[in-house]
C-alpha positions as a Python dict, from the first residue, in 0.01 Angstrom:
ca = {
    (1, 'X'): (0, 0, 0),
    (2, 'X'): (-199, -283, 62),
    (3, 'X'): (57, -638, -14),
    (4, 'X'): (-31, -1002, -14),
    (5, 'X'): (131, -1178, 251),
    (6, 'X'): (358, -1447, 31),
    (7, 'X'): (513, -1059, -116),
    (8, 'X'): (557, -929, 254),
    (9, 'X'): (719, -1193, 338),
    (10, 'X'): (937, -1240, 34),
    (11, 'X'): (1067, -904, 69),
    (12, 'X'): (1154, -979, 446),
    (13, 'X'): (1340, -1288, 337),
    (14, 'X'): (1560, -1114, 97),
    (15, 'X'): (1615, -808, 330),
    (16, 'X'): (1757, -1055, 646),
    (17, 'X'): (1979, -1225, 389),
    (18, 'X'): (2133, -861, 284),
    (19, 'X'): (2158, -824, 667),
    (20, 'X'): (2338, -1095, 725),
    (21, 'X'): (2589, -1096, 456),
    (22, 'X'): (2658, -710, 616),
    (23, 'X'): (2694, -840, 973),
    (24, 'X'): (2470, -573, 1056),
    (25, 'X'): (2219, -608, 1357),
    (26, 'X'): (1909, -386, 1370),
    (27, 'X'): (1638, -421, 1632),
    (28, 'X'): (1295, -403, 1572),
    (29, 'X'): (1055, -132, 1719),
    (30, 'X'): (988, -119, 2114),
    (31, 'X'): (640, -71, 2275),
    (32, 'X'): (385, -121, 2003),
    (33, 'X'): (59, -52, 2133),
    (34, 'X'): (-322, -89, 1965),
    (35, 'X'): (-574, 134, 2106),
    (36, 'X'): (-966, 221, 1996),
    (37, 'X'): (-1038, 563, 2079),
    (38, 'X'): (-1370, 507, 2081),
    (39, 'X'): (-1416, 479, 1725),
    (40, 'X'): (-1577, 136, 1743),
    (41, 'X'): (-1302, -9, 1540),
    (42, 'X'): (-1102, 273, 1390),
    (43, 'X'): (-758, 168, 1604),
    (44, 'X'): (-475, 368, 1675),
    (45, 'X'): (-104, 169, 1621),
    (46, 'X'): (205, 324, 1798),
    (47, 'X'): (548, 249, 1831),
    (48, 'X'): (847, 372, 1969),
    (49, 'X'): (1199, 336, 1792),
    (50, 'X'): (1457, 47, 1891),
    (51, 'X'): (1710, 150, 2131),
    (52, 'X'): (2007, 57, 1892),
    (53, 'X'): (1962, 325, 1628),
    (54, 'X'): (2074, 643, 1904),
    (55, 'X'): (2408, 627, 1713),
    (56, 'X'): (2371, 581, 1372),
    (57, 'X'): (2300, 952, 1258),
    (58, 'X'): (2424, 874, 861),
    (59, 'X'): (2122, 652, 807),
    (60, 'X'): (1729, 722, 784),
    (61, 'X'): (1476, 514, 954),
    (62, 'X'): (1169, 350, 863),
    (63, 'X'): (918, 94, 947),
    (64, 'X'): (744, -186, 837),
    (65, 'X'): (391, -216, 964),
    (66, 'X'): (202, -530, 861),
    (67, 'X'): (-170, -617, 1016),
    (68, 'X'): (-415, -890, 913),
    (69, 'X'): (-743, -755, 726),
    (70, 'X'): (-1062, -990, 837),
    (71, 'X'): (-1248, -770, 542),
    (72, 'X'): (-1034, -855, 335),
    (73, 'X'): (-880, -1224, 507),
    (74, 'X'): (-483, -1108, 406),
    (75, 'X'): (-228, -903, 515),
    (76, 'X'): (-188, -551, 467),
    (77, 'X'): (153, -369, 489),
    (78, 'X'): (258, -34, 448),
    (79, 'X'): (557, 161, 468),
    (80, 'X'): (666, 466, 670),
    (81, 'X'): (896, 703, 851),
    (82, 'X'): (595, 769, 1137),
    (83, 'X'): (525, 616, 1437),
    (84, 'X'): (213, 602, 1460),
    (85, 'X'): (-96, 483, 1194),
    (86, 'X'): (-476, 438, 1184),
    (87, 'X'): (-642, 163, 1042),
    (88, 'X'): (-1015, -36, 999),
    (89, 'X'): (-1076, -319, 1219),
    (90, 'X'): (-1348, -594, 1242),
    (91, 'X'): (-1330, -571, 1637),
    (92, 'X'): (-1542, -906, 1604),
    (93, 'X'): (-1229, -1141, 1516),
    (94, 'X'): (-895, -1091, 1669),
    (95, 'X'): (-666, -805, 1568),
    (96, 'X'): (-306, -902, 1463),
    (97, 'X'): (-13, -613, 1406),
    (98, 'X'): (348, -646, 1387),
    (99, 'X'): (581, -373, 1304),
    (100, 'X'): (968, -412, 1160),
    (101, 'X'): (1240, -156, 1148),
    (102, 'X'): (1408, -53, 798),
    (103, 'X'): (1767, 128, 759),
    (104, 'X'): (1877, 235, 458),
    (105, 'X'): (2190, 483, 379),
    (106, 'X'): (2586, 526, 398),
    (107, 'X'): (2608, 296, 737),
    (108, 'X'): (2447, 8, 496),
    (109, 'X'): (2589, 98, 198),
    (110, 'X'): (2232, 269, 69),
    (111, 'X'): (2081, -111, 73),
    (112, 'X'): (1793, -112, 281),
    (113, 'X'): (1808, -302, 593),
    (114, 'X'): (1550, -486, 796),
    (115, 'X'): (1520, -570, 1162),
    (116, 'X'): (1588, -937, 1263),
    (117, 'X'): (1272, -986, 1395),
    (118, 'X'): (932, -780, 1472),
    (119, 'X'): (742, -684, 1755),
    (120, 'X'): (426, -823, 1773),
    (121, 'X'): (30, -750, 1970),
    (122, 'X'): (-243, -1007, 1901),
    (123, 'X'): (-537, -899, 2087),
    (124, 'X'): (-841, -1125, 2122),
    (125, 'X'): (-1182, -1014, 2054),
    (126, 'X'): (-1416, -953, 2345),
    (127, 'X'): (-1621, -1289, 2387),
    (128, 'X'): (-1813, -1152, 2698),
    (129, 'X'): (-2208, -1125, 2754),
    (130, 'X'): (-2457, -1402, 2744),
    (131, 'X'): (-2397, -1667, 2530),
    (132, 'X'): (-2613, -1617, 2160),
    (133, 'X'): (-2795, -1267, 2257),
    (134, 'X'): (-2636, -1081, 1998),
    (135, 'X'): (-2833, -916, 1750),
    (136, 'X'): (-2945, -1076, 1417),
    (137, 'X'): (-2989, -967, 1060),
    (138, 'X'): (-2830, -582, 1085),
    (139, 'X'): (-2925, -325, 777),
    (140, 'X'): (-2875, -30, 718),
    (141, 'X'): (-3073, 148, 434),
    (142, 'X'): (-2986, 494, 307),
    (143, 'X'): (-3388, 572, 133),
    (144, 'X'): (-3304, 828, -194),
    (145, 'X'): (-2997, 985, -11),
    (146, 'X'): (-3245, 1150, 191),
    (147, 'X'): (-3229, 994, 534),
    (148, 'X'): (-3074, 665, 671),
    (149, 'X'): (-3264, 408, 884),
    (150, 'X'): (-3106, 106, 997),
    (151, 'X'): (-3301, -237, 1133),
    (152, 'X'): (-3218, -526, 1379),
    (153, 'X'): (-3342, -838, 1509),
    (154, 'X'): (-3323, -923, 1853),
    (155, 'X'): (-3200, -1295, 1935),
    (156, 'X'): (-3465, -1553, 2065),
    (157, 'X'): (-3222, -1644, 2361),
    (158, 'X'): (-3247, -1212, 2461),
    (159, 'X'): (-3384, -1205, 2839),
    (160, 'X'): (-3665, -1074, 2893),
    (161, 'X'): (-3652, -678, 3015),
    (162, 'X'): (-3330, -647, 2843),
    (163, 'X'): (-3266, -291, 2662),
    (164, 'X'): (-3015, -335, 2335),
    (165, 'X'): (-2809, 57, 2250),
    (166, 'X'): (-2672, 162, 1909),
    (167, 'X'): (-2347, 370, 1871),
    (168, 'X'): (-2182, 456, 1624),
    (169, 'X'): (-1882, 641, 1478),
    (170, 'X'): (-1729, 819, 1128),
    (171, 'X'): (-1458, 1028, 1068),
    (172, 'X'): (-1649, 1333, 1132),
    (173, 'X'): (-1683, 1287, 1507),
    (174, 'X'): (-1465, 1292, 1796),
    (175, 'X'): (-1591, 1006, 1947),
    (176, 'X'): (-1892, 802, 1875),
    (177, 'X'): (-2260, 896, 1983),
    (178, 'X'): (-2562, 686, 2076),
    (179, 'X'): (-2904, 631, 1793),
    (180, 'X'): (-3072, 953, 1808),
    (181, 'X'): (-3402, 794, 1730),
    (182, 'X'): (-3494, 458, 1834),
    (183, 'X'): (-3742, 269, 1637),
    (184, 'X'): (-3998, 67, 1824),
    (185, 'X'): (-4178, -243, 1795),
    (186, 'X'): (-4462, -364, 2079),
    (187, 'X'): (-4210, -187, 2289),
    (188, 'X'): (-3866, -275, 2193),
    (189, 'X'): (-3559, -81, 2027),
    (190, 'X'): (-3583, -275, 1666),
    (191, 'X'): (-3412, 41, 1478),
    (192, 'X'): (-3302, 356, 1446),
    (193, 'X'): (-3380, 665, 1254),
    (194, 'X'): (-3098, 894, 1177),
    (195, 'X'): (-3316, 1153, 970),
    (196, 'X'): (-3162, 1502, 1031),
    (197, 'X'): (-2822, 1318, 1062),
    (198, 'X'): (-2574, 1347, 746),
    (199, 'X'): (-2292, 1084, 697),
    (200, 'X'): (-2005, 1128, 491),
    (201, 'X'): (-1942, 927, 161),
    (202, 'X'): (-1675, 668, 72),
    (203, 'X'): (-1561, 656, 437),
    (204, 'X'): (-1597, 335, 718),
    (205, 'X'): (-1934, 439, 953),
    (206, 'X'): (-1869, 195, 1243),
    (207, 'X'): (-2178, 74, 1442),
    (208, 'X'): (-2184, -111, 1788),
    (209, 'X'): (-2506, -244, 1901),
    (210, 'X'): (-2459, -378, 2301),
    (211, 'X'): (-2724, -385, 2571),
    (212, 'X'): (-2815, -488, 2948),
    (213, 'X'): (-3042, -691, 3075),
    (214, 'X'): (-3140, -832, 3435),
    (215, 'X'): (-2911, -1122, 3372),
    (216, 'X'): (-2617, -956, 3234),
    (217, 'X'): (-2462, -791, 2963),
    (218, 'X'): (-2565, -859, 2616),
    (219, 'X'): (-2298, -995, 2342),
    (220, 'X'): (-2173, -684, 2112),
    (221, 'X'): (-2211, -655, 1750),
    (222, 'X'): (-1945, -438, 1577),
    (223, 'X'): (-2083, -332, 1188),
    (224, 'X'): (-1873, -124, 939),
    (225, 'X'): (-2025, 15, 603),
    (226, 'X'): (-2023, 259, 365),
    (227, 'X'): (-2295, 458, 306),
    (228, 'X'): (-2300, 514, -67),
    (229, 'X'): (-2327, 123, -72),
    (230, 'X'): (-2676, 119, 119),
    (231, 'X'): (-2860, 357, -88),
    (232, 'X'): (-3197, 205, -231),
    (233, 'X'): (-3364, 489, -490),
    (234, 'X'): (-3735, 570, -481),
    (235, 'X'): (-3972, 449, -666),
    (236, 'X'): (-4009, 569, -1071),
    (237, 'X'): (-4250, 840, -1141),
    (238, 'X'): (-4480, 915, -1440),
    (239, 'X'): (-4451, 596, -1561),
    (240, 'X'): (-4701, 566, -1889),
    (241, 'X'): (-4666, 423, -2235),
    (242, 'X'): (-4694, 663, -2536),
    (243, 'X'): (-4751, 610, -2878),
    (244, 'X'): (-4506, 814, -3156),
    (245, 'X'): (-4619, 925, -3474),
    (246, 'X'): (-4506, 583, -3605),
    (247, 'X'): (-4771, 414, -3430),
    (248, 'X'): (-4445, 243, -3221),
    (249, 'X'): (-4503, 195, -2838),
    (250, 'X'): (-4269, 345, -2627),
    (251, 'X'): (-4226, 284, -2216),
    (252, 'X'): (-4136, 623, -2045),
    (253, 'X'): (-4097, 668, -1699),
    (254, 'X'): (-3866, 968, -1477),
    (255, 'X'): (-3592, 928, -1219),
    (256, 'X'): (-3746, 971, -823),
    (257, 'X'): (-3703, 1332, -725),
    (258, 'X'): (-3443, 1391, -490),
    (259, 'X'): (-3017, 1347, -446),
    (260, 'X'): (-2923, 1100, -626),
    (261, 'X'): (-2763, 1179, -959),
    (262, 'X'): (-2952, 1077, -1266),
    (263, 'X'): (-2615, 895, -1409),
    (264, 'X'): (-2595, 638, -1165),
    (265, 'X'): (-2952, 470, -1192),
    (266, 'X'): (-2964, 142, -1369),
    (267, 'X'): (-3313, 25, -1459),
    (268, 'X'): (-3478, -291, -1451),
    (269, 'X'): (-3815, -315, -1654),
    (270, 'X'): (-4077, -645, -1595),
    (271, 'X'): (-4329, -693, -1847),
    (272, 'X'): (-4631, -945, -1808),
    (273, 'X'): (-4824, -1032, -2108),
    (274, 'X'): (-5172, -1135, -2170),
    (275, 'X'): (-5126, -1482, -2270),
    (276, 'X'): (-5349, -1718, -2183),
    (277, 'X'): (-5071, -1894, -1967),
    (278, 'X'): (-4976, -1568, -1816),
    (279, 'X'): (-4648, -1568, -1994),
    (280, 'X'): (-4395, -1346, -1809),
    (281, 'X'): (-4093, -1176, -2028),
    (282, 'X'): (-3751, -1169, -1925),
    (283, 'X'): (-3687, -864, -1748),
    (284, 'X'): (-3449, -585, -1917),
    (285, 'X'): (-3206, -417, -1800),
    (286, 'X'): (-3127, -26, -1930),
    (287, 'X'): (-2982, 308, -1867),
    (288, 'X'): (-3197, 464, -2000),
    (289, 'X'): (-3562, 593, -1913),
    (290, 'X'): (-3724, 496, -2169),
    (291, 'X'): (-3820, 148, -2394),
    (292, 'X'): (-3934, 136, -2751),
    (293, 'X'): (-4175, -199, -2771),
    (294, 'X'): (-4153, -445, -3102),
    (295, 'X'): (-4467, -463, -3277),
    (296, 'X'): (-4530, -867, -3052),
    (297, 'X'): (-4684, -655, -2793),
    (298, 'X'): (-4946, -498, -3035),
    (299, 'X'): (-5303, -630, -2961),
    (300, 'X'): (-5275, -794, -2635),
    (301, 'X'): (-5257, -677, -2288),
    (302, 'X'): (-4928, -619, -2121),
    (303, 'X'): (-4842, -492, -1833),
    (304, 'X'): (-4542, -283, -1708),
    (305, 'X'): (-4357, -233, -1404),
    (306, 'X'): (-3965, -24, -1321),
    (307, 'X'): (-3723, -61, -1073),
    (308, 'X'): (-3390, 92, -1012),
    (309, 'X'): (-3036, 112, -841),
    (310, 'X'): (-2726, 285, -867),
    (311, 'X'): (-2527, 109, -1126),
    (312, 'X'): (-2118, -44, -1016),
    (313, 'X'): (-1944, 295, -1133),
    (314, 'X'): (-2148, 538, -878),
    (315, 'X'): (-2075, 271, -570),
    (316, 'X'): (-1983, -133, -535),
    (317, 'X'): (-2322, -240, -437),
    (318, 'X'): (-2688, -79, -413),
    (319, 'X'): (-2986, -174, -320),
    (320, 'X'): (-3311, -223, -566),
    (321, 'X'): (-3598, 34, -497),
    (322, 'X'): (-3957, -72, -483),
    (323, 'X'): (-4161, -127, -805),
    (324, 'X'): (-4383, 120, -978),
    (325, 'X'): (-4704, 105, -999),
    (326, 'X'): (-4833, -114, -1261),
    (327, 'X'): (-4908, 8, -1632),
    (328, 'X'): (-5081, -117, -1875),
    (329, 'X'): (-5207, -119, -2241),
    (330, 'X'): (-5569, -232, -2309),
    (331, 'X'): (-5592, -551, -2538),
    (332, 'X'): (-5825, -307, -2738),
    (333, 'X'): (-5700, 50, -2832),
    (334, 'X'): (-5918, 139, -3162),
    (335, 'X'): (-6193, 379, -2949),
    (336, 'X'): (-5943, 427, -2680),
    (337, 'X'): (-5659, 555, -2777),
    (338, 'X'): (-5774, 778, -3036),
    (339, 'X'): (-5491, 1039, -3237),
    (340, 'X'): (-5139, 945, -3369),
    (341, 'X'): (-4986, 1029, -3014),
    (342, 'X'): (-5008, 1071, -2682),
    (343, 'X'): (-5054, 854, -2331),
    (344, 'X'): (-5193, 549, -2418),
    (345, 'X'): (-5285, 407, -2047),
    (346, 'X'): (-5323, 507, -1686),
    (347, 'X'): (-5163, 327, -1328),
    (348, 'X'): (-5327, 82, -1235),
    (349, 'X'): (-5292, 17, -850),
    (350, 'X'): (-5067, -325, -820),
}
């Protein structure tokens, strides 16, 4: 469970004081080690128990492990009778872990004990390759859950004849695997398609982007995302305006075809009017597919665009999909429209 550091620290204050009104010494763990697998971020803590604890059989052991979030900028500590734990890193800052040891039972009179101190690693982040050649301006974009493509910019200090790699890494693979498709511009890498690759949902996809040049090594970039977060929907389809047997306008438009469930799209509709002064209305914001118009937008032209992305409860951010094509409604509908229902215009090309 993820704790603020004053809470941590409180509890660690209160547990030494126990300690020392006991006169009981406990040692904190031995060998603590952080180690990347070659998950591009996804590290590997181990420990091994203090030496002290051989003898006391009547008590049961645990561990403190505490280890500073950069996503986050805090502390995060859990509890737990392993030795061992996984955990996210941004291997672009430095990684901080430190681990206590906990006794509780008959040898401290069931109060729960902590170690004097902790054992510590701080391990610096790797500053190496030429200075400002990283890349710029990283984004990933996962178009109507169907395929993912993800973008760069290369620096303005890159050398010339310099070739920049993209790895990455999710839970699903053993170790992490190189762009299958690289997207080209006048020659250089720029992107990568990953169409015919699936990535799981609600889980860290870690990305490294490094490369070589004639000079030396280029600066790394380490990214971590989720993929339901970088989903930008398709464009609406059908989008017309219909008139009921009320003589009420009504906007209708239908959700892009493909994966992503109906439920989760939030629309955003833009209406420009025919005023002389090419008055603009505030653009609403529905959940619906569909807009009954107030009888203001009778007699004059309007026109009528929708856009859409997955709304906070289906994923914490999204990105907005194209516009429609434009719609509109003649400033003149007496020959044209003709009936008590039906479409009453046609796309226009924007």
């Amino acid at each position: 469970m993820a704790t603020g550091p004053w809470l941590a620290h409180s509890a660690a204050l209160m547990l030494l004081l126990v300690m020392q009104c006991r006169g009981f010494a406990v040692s904190p763990p031995r060998d603590l080690v952080v180690q990347d697998p070659g998950h591009l971020g996804h590290m590997v803590i181990t420990w091994s128990p203090p030496m002290n604890l051989d003898n006391l059989t009547e008590c049961s052991v645990q561990y403190q492990l505490e280890y500073f979030n950069t996503y986050k900028n805090s502390w995060s500590s859990i509890r737990t009778i392993r030795t061992t734990y996984s955990a996210q890193f941004d291997l672009m800052k430095d990684v901080r872990v430190r681990v206590y040891t906990l006794l509780r039972g008959p040898c401290t009179s069931n109060t729960v004990i902590m170690s004097t101190g902790y054992t510590e690693v701080i391990q610096k982040h790797s500053d190496t390759g030429l200075l400002d050649t990283e890349i710029q301006d990283f984004n990933c974009v996962f178009q109507n859950m169907e395929f993912v493509e993800c973008k760069w910019r290369r620096s303005p200090k890159r050398p010339a004849n310099s070739q920049q790699n993209l790895f990455f890494w999710h839970s699903e693979l053993e170790q992490a695997e190189e762009c299958p498709e690289y997207i080209f511009s006048r020659g250089i890498r720029r992107g990568c398609n990953f169409t015919g690759k699936s990535f799981p949902e609600f889980t860290d996809i870690n990305f490294c982007l490094n490369g070589s040049s004639p000079q030396g090594p280029l600066k790394q970039t380490f990214i971590s995302l989720q993929i339901q977060n970088q989903v930008k929907p398709g464009p609406a389809e059908k989008v017309q305006l219909l008139k009921g047997p009320d003589l009420q306008l009504q906007l209708q438009w239908e959700p892009p075809a493909g994966r992503i469930p109906k439920h989760c799209l939030e629309w955003e509709v833009k209406c420009s009017r025919g005023a002389p002064d090419g008055e603009i209305s505030p653009n609403l914001l529905l959940r619906q597919t569909s807009l009954s118009l107030p009888s203001s937008y009778q007699g004059k032209r309007n026109c009528f665009r929708v856009r859409s992305k997955l709304h906070k409860y289906c994923a914490d951010k999204s990105i907005w999909s194209d516009w429609s094509r434009k719609t509109c409604r003649p400033a003149t509908n007496v020959d044209y429209f003709g009936g008590n229902s039906g479409e009453l215009s046609s796309a226009e090309a924007s």
